[in-house]
XYZ file of C-alpha atoms in Angstrom:
592
model
C 98.746 81.905 56.485
C 100.085 79.849 59.390
C 97.362 78.170 61.448
C 98.190 78.549 65.117
C 98.054 75.284 67.045
C 101.490 75.280 68.726
C 103.215 78.076 70.636
C 106.036 78.446 68.118
C 103.422 79.192 65.419
C 102.890 82.696 66.850
C 106.134 84.310 65.563
C 105.709 82.657 62.127
C 102.168 84.054 61.942
C 103.577 87.472 62.891
C 106.249 87.229 60.176
C 103.652 86.483 57.497
C 101.130 89.096 58.620
C 103.125 92.018 60.106
C 106.878 91.381 59.723
C 107.706 93.947 62.410
C 111.000 95.853 62.327
C 110.819 96.004 66.135
C 109.175 92.793 67.353
C 111.243 92.571 70.551
C 113.098 95.534 72.071
C 115.430 95.355 75.088
C 117.481 98.090 76.736
C 121.190 97.361 77.158
C 122.975 100.181 78.952
C 121.423 103.352 77.523
C 120.348 101.859 74.204
C 117.073 100.195 73.208
C 118.116 97.360 70.871
C 115.470 96.275 68.348
C 115.033 92.753 67.017
C 112.828 92.277 63.941
C 110.390 89.380 63.572
C 112.726 87.785 61.002
C 115.816 88.113 63.206
C 113.796 86.697 66.139
C 112.954 83.581 64.126
C 116.410 83.241 62.581
C 117.938 83.193 66.074
C 115.247 80.819 67.415
C 116.015 78.387 64.579
C 119.766 78.682 65.200
C 119.092 77.951 68.872
C 117.004 74.881 67.948
C 119.782 73.611 65.662
C 122.357 74.154 68.420
C 120.242 72.260 70.971
C 119.840 69.300 68.590
C 123.614 69.213 68.110
C 123.954 69.121 71.916
C 121.773 66.013 71.958
C 118.526 67.589 73.224
C 115.611 65.238 72.581
C 111.823 65.413 72.631
C 110.463 65.851 76.177
C 113.808 66.948 77.626
C 113.365 69.758 80.159
C 115.351 72.985 79.939
C 115.003 75.392 82.874
C 115.157 79.142 82.197
C 115.645 81.549 85.121
C 115.684 85.268 84.370
C 115.615 88.266 86.712
C 114.194 90.476 83.973
C 112.163 90.148 80.784
C 114.310 90.366 77.673
C 114.545 89.470 73.991
C 116.782 86.461 74.712
C 114.069 84.776 76.804
C 111.681 84.712 73.857
C 114.276 83.466 71.374
C 115.227 80.665 73.777
C 111.550 79.841 74.426
C 110.755 79.297 70.726
C 114.113 77.597 70.164
C 113.420 75.045 72.926
C 109.801 74.388 71.910
C 110.730 73.693 68.266
C 112.876 70.735 69.369
C 109.959 69.091 71.195
C 111.677 69.802 74.536
C 109.912 71.765 77.273
C 110.769 75.200 78.617
C 110.534 75.107 82.425
C 110.556 78.733 83.614
C 111.576 79.242 87.244
C 111.038 82.242 89.547
C 114.328 84.077 90.112
C 113.577 84.903 93.779
C 112.912 81.460 95.277
C 115.208 79.736 97.774
C 118.106 77.457 96.796
C 116.146 74.578 98.331
C 113.267 75.165 95.918
C 115.670 75.466 92.966
C 117.120 72.114 93.876
C 113.700 70.512 94.210
C 112.319 71.938 90.929
C 115.366 71.196 88.773
C 115.606 67.631 90.103
C 111.843 67.022 90.010
C 111.513 68.056 86.364
C 114.847 66.425 85.465
C 116.281 69.520 83.764
C 119.178 68.624 81.444
C 120.225 72.247 80.906
C 119.602 75.502 82.730
C 119.864 79.038 81.364
C 120.200 81.937 83.824
C 120.180 85.661 83.159
C 122.879 86.964 85.479
C 125.697 86.346 87.926
C 123.561 86.458 91.070
C 121.390 83.581 89.813
C 124.455 81.681 88.583
C 126.054 81.941 92.050
C 122.829 80.718 93.658
C 122.694 77.705 91.332
C 126.370 76.888 91.786
C 125.830 76.636 95.557
C 123.588 73.580 94.936
C 125.213 72.383 91.686
C 126.534 69.192 93.336
C 122.955 68.146 94.186
C 121.565 68.649 90.657
C 122.001 65.107 89.446
C 120.648 65.331 85.887
C 121.924 68.806 84.991
C 124.601 68.720 82.277
C 125.440 72.414 81.990
C 124.461 75.963 82.953
C 124.416 78.772 80.370
C 123.834 82.492 80.896
C 122.506 85.492 78.957
C 124.949 87.945 80.550
C 128.706 87.432 80.265
C 129.866 85.677 83.449
C 133.374 84.427 84.203
C 133.470 80.647 84.287
C 129.940 80.218 82.895
C 129.089 79.178 79.349
C 127.154 81.812 77.387
C 123.920 81.205 75.500
C 125.598 82.649 72.385
C 127.685 79.442 72.247
C 124.474 77.507 71.492
C 123.582 80.044 68.760
C 127.090 79.649 67.337
C 126.730 75.870 67.387
C 123.522 76.270 65.375
C 124.961 78.757 62.869
C 125.458 76.014 60.295
C 121.994 75.500 58.769
C 122.640 71.960 57.521
C 120.375 70.398 60.187
C 117.457 72.828 59.693
C 115.537 70.024 57.945
C 115.761 68.054 61.185
C 114.254 71.051 63.047
C 111.434 71.244 60.478
C 110.713 67.501 60.754
C 110.501 67.728 64.564
C 108.279 70.840 64.375
C 105.925 69.033 62.000
C 105.691 66.083 64.402
C 104.638 68.258 67.366
C 100.874 68.406 67.911
C 98.678 70.787 69.885
C 98.202 68.098 72.533
C 101.929 67.779 73.253
C 103.336 69.150 76.500
C 104.802 72.656 76.038
C 105.865 73.721 79.515
C 105.917 72.800 83.180
C 105.307 75.761 85.478
C 105.966 75.294 89.177
C 103.498 76.981 91.473
C 103.534 77.196 95.274
C 101.476 74.550 97.020
C 100.144 74.355 100.563
C 102.049 71.084 101.018
C 105.367 72.914 101.025
C 106.588 71.548 97.714
C 105.934 73.460 94.481
C 103.603 71.659 92.063
C 104.534 71.373 88.377
C 101.596 72.484 86.235
C 101.721 70.757 82.840
C 100.404 72.969 80.041
C 100.090 71.726 76.481
C 100.447 73.825 73.332
C 96.654 73.700 73.024
C 96.105 74.864 76.620
C 98.015 78.098 76.040
C 97.245 78.759 72.349
C 93.503 78.323 72.979
C 93.675 80.759 75.891
C 95.541 83.306 73.752
C 93.051 83.023 70.876
C 89.998 83.130 73.185
C 91.449 86.168 74.996
C 92.346 87.883 71.710
C 88.771 88.951 71.044
C 88.643 90.694 74.438
C 91.512 93.121 73.813
C 91.034 96.191 71.629
C 94.481 96.139 70.000
C 95.096 97.922 66.737
C 96.829 95.041 64.968
C 100.341 95.773 63.741
C 100.405 99.296 65.243
C 100.488 98.960 69.032
C 103.443 99.008 71.391
C 103.559 97.247 74.766
C 105.871 97.464 77.768
C 106.465 94.107 79.457
C 107.751 93.875 83.024
C 105.735 91.287 84.983
C 107.742 88.067 85.501
C 107.624 86.011 82.300
C 108.150 82.856 84.381
C 104.487 83.274 85.342
C 101.954 82.100 82.742
C 100.081 85.435 82.908
C 102.822 87.568 81.322
C 104.017 84.714 79.114
C 100.556 84.185 77.635
C 100.281 87.957 77.094
C 103.598 87.930 75.165
C 102.174 85.324 72.774
C 99.030 87.457 72.484
C 101.144 90.501 71.595
C 102.940 88.450 68.946
C 99.595 87.346 67.499
C 98.443 90.974 67.174
C 101.738 92.306 65.818
C 102.359 94.397 68.940
C 105.956 95.610 69.362
C 107.157 94.414 72.770
C 109.512 96.616 74.781
C 110.997 94.976 77.879
C 111.405 97.121 80.995
C 114.789 96.977 82.707
C 113.181 96.140 86.049
C 110.044 96.813 88.094
C 111.914 99.706 89.775
C 112.596 101.385 86.424
C 109.094 100.939 84.995
C 108.126 104.602 85.387
C 111.280 105.720 83.487
C 110.836 103.024 80.844
C 107.175 103.941 80.283
C 108.258 107.478 79.385
C 110.952 106.124 77.038
C 108.952 103.371 75.339
C 105.580 105.261 75.253
C 103.477 102.061 75.213
C 99.801 101.804 74.238
C 99.272 98.897 76.615
C 100.782 97.325 79.725
C 99.844 94.408 81.915
C 99.941 95.112 85.618
C 99.145 93.726 89.026
C 97.160 95.704 91.619
C 100.248 96.439 93.711
C 101.854 98.292 90.817
C 98.668 100.282 90.186
C 98.553 101.151 93.893
C 102.144 102.445 93.667
C 101.390 104.524 90.559
C 98.294 105.970 92.227
C 100.125 106.723 95.499
C 102.881 108.482 93.541
C 100.327 110.614 91.669
C 98.518 111.517 94.919
C 101.853 112.418 96.586
C 102.595 114.814 93.709
C 99.120 116.320 94.062
C 99.673 116.814 97.797
C 102.768 118.900 97.045
C 100.694 121.386 95.059
C 99.332 124.551 96.680
C 96.324 126.812 96.412
C 93.957 126.511 93.459
C 96.102 123.877 91.719
C 95.872 121.581 94.724
C 92.115 122.171 95.099
C 91.559 121.372 91.402
C 93.705 118.259 91.595
C 91.736 116.742 94.475
C 88.429 117.854 92.951
C 89.352 115.807 89.849
C 90.302 112.807 92.032
C 86.881 113.023 93.746
C 85.201 113.076 90.326
C 87.295 110.064 89.279
C 86.379 108.051 92.368
C 82.682 108.306 91.441
C 83.205 107.020 87.876
C 80.781 104.468 86.428
C 81.249 103.064 82.894
C 79.027 103.880 79.928
C 77.825 107.287 81.153
C 75.768 105.767 83.974
C 76.340 108.870 86.155
C 74.390 111.109 83.784
C 75.137 114.328 81.812
C 76.152 116.603 84.746
C 78.815 114.096 85.800
C 79.917 113.728 82.151
C 80.582 117.494 81.991
C 82.622 117.350 85.225
C 84.558 114.351 83.886
C 85.330 116.189 80.628
C 86.720 119.119 82.633
C 88.682 116.851 85.023
C 90.251 115.062 82.042
C 91.179 118.306 80.335
C 92.683 119.992 83.401
C 94.157 117.143 85.457
C 93.884 113.620 84.061
C 95.583 114.557 80.775
C 98.724 115.226 82.860
C 98.460 111.751 84.444
C 98.360 110.249 80.980
C 101.338 112.356 79.843
C 103.287 111.093 82.866
C 102.633 107.537 81.679
C 104.149 108.099 78.252
C 101.224 109.886 76.635
C 99.922 106.929 74.604
C 98.836 104.496 77.311
C 95.173 103.677 76.738
C 94.780 100.242 78.308
C 96.041 98.336 81.327
C 95.191 94.695 81.864
C 95.298 93.603 85.500
C 95.382 90.104 86.899
C 96.912 87.921 89.635
C 94.927 89.529 92.481
C 91.810 91.643 93.015
C 92.089 95.329 92.211
C 90.509 97.862 94.554
C 87.365 99.225 92.831
C 88.449 102.810 93.637
C 91.570 102.334 91.483
C 89.537 100.819 88.642
C 87.252 103.874 88.768
C 89.900 106.573 88.932
C 92.093 105.124 86.159
C 89.075 104.617 83.881
C 88.043 108.216 84.586
C 91.574 109.296 83.644
C 91.171 107.585 80.261
C 93.509 104.701 81.127
C 91.007 101.931 81.893
C 92.144 98.849 83.799
C 90.576 95.651 82.486
C 90.596 93.179 85.354
C 90.747 89.480 84.600
C 90.861 86.215 86.514
C 92.578 82.889 86.134
C 95.148 80.485 87.512
C 98.334 78.852 86.276
C 96.259 75.680 85.895
C 93.941 77.452 83.418
C 96.684 78.931 81.199
C 95.673 81.391 82.883
C 92.661 83.454 81.732
C 89.164 82.277 82.661
C 87.388 85.638 82.485
C 88.320 89.221 81.655
C 86.630 92.597 81.302
C 86.373 94.295 77.896
C 85.395 97.947 77.609
C 83.617 97.303 74.304
C 80.053 95.987 73.960
C 79.139 96.608 77.599
C 81.707 94.076 78.778
C 83.245 96.207 81.549
C 81.885 96.076 85.074
C 83.891 97.408 88.013
C 84.146 94.986 90.944
C 83.960 91.935 88.668
C 86.554 90.005 86.647
C 84.415 90.255 83.507
C 82.549 87.556 81.653
C 84.111 84.115 81.104
C 85.880 83.694 77.759
C 83.844 82.185 74.937
C 84.805 78.520 74.937
C 85.366 78.387 78.706
C 82.519 77.019 80.785
C 82.262 78.356 84.327
C 79.830 77.106 86.928
C 79.438 77.643 90.632
C 79.422 74.535 92.850
C 76.951 74.144 95.720
C 79.532 75.400 98.213
C 80.189 78.472 96.026
C 83.467 77.261 94.516
C 84.215 78.382 90.959
C 84.564 75.415 88.600
C 85.982 75.742 85.100
C 86.035 73.549 81.999
C 87.673 74.300 78.667
C 90.631 73.719 76.330
C 92.743 75.952 78.622
C 92.551 73.587 81.639
C 95.949 71.988 82.351
C 96.960 68.435 81.488
C 97.632 67.868 85.185
C 100.378 68.155 87.798
C 103.726 66.706 86.709
C 104.374 63.303 88.322
C 101.390 63.764 90.666
C 98.239 62.007 89.533
C 96.753 62.099 93.031
C 96.808 65.903 93.275
C 95.566 66.185 89.688
C 92.552 64.026 90.522
C 91.817 66.176 93.569
C 91.356 69.315 91.443
C 90.044 67.998 88.105
C 86.780 66.146 88.697
C 84.500 65.133 85.799
C 86.460 67.456 83.523
C 85.952 70.501 85.759
C 88.894 72.244 87.373
C 88.175 73.238 90.981
C 89.728 76.691 91.409
C 89.630 76.925 95.208
C 88.024 80.375 94.882
C 84.479 81.263 95.884
C 82.427 83.374 93.515
C 79.143 84.180 91.865
C 77.890 84.954 88.370
C 75.445 87.837 88.113
C 72.378 87.970 85.859
C 74.433 89.570 83.048
C 77.059 86.830 83.142
C 79.804 88.745 84.998
C 81.949 86.700 87.357
C 82.733 88.076 90.799
C 85.285 86.577 93.195
C 83.959 86.833 96.737
C 86.310 84.764 98.879
C 89.105 82.218 99.064
C 88.125 78.632 99.699
C 91.652 77.773 100.666
C 93.651 79.624 103.255
C 96.198 80.560 100.631
C 96.059 84.146 99.562
C 97.710 86.542 97.151
C 99.470 89.796 97.852
C 98.568 92.792 95.695
C 101.691 91.954 93.682
C 99.986 88.713 92.649
C 102.279 86.393 94.617
C 100.727 83.367 96.323
C 101.284 83.024 100.054
C 100.648 79.744 101.871
C 100.263 81.037 105.455
C 100.295 77.652 107.216
C 103.747 76.827 105.872
C 105.192 80.060 107.206
C 103.295 79.774 110.494
C 104.494 76.215 111.092
C 108.099 77.255 110.504
C 107.809 80.305 112.781
C 106.222 78.289 115.598
C 109.415 76.264 115.821
C 110.878 79.266 117.635
C 110.669 79.051 121.428
C 109.631 82.719 121.485
C 106.499 82.202 119.364
C 103.428 80.429 120.741
C 100.986 81.308 117.947
C 101.244 83.259 114.710
C 98.822 84.241 111.988
C 100.216 85.405 108.652
C 98.125 88.158 107.072
C 98.248 90.189 103.862
C 95.527 89.043 101.453
C 95.422 91.752 98.776
C 98.075 93.820 100.600
C 101.543 94.702 99.317
C 103.387 92.253 101.602
C 102.868 89.449 104.114
C 102.862 90.420 107.782
C 101.843 88.643 110.969
C 100.161 88.799 114.335
C 102.351 86.996 116.865
C 101.268 85.760 120.265
C 104.541 85.234 122.155
C 105.202 82.285 124.436
C 104.851 84.531 127.486
C 106.364 82.106 129.970
C 109.471 81.512 127.869
C 109.910 85.193 126.997
C 109.692 86.189 130.687
C 112.379 83.635 131.605
C 114.558 84.918 128.752
C 114.096 88.538 129.876
C 115.004 87.668 133.483
C 118.144 85.854 132.312
C 119.160 88.901 130.303
C 118.408 91.282 133.197
C 115.682 93.008 131.203
C 113.014 94.810 133.229
C 109.840 93.989 131.294
C 107.267 95.464 133.701
C 104.432 93.579 135.348
C 101.904 92.762 132.575
C 101.828 91.031 129.190
C 101.046 94.442 127.696
C 104.303 95.788 129.184
C 106.178 92.759 127.879
C 105.049 93.080 124.236
C 105.889 96.793 124.227
C 109.416 96.257 125.549
C 111.846 97.194 122.725
C 114.311 94.422 123.674
C 111.551 91.795 123.442
C 110.293 93.139 120.112
C 113.845 93.222 118.743
C 114.572 89.634 119.873
C 111.380 88.240 118.336
C 112.228 90.230 115.201
C 115.557 88.381 115.019
C 113.692 85.060 115.231
C 111.353 86.107 112.403
C 114.276 87.307 110.297
C 116.166 84.038 110.750
C 113.188 81.859 109.799
C 112.321 84.161 106.862
C 115.489 82.954 105.114
C 113.840 79.594 104.463
C 111.302 81.281 102.206
C 111.222 83.117 98.893
C 111.560 86.893 99.175
C 107.849 87.533 98.510
C 106.777 85.061 101.216
C 108.834 86.624 103.987
C 107.035 88.312 106.878
C 107.988 91.976 106.497
C 106.257 93.380 109.628
C 104.622 91.962 112.726
C 102.684 93.061 115.783
C 102.641 91.217 119.117
C 99.291 90.450 120.771
C 98.851 90.788 124.563
C 96.770 87.698 125.457
C 97.060 83.960 124.718
C 94.739 82.912 121.874
C 92.174 80.383 123.013
C 89.036 78.426 122.153
C 87.118 80.256 124.911
C 88.022 83.664 123.501
C 86.930 82.579 120.004
C 90.346 82.768 118.348
C 90.699 79.001 117.867
C 88.515 76.054 116.900
C 88.088 73.089 119.275
C 90.791 71.315 117.256
C 93.042 74.354 117.831
C 93.011 75.684 114.284
C 93.182 79.436 113.876
C 89.881 81.223 113.329
C 91.456 83.672 110.925
C 88.505 85.947 110.392
C 87.855 86.297 114.140
C 91.523 87.008 114.917
C 91.738 89.624 112.185
C 88.575 91.345 113.428
C 89.809 91.286 117.015
C 93.129 92.863 116.063
C 91.892 95.176 113.324
C 93.694 98.106 114.959
C 97.017 96.232 114.737
C 96.222 95.290 111.130
C 95.658 98.958 110.298
C 98.870 99.883 112.108
C 100.807 97.482 109.861
C 99.209 98.379 106.542
C 97.663 101.806 106.892
C 100.273 103.720 108.862
C 102.723 105.792 106.842
């Protein structure tokens, strides 16, 4: 049996142990097309042979940018890794400027895109990509080479021995991938992960997931360019789980019904959407049906694991499951019994209600730099505690620094940041990775995240937001004196904006706009709001879609040190500002 030490060992292990007829399944048009484990490996080997014939060498970088998860991505991933080159996955929604920086910084020799929109984006900066030899695509695009040409080039098996020799020379300590993650400095940082970093994380996580080996089916839809979903795909391969790829995030609810998965990975934002949709359907009911529905929800919101609520609650839960929650499960394909959530904190109420419905959400925690899992809940053996991210994996050491920061040491901690020793040394000290998150470990060993050490935050979709970057760009507008980007744990970034009152008044007078007599009148004037909105919209274009400020509210008074909104060095006191404008915050996020 194959011993797993490199990432490309996973499909070979699957072939020997499970040999699935449907290892990878992607929907093209109306048809789900199945790829067996053997076909997966045959194509990966053909791809490796083709790359070698194109002159790809050890440590070359090949960028892969895909708008959706699909069979091709996985074939290409294994095909690249077997040549000793590195797969550099890139987010499909970032700006052209970031594409240019990443592809030049990593020195990508080839780039593979999924579709025409991404190809057009790349072609707009093609002249600045100095080391890039060629672009290939998964979809058929006029004027663009297709990835099938590389497969065709590798059809002749005469150089397979060369592939085998290279594979045998690759060790667990070799670099496998460079994953670019947003940094507060404005430039993405390239996280270097070795084969050992990721394989160790997969194997340590494997004992935390209750998969029925060789029999489960998963639906994959979170971006595979992020290490979270990518690591999960290797984990699925290890357990012989058939992987169905959703067409898009928008079509997940349809695809769940079609693919009937046993397991999905999710982010809190998606769970919030599912829950909101279920509640909306319940609200449309009438009479006794509606009363029963919301009675069941109330029961669900009180859920505690392991029968902690006692026998009377257990009887209510049994009834709620029979009458109401069984329908929730049917709406999610009928087989779904496990959701794994990461990337941001899940609201405890959602963890309770889904667990009560028999679809428990196992929340975990980690970072790109830790491959990613550091800790994760497990319903078995008392390993599930709502409001925590579970116990650290066996083999990962977690300790809390004096200032409360979570430190982590283990085989999953990155090799470092690509071409940036200084930043690497700032976060890895004495072998411990400094996460930038504040937390605590309770007496039973469960890890709880309590705060962010850095000002960076994540939306409920799991996307990092570096507020200072956005704020500094927005403040270049003459209309904006101060701005605070908000949205930690929410579905989107938004902002409080304190206008430059003097400038805005002059502008209004020039335009013949009657703005009243007070600042309050000014910020409520529709022409003023519209004009500042245009400024925000223009500056938004400099940022990736997920970073863009989607809503804002104007504040009526200048922020000052005296009023407690700013420090003596004129830094924003974020907590104080948020508290002061809680009503505006609620207007942005809690209004329909």
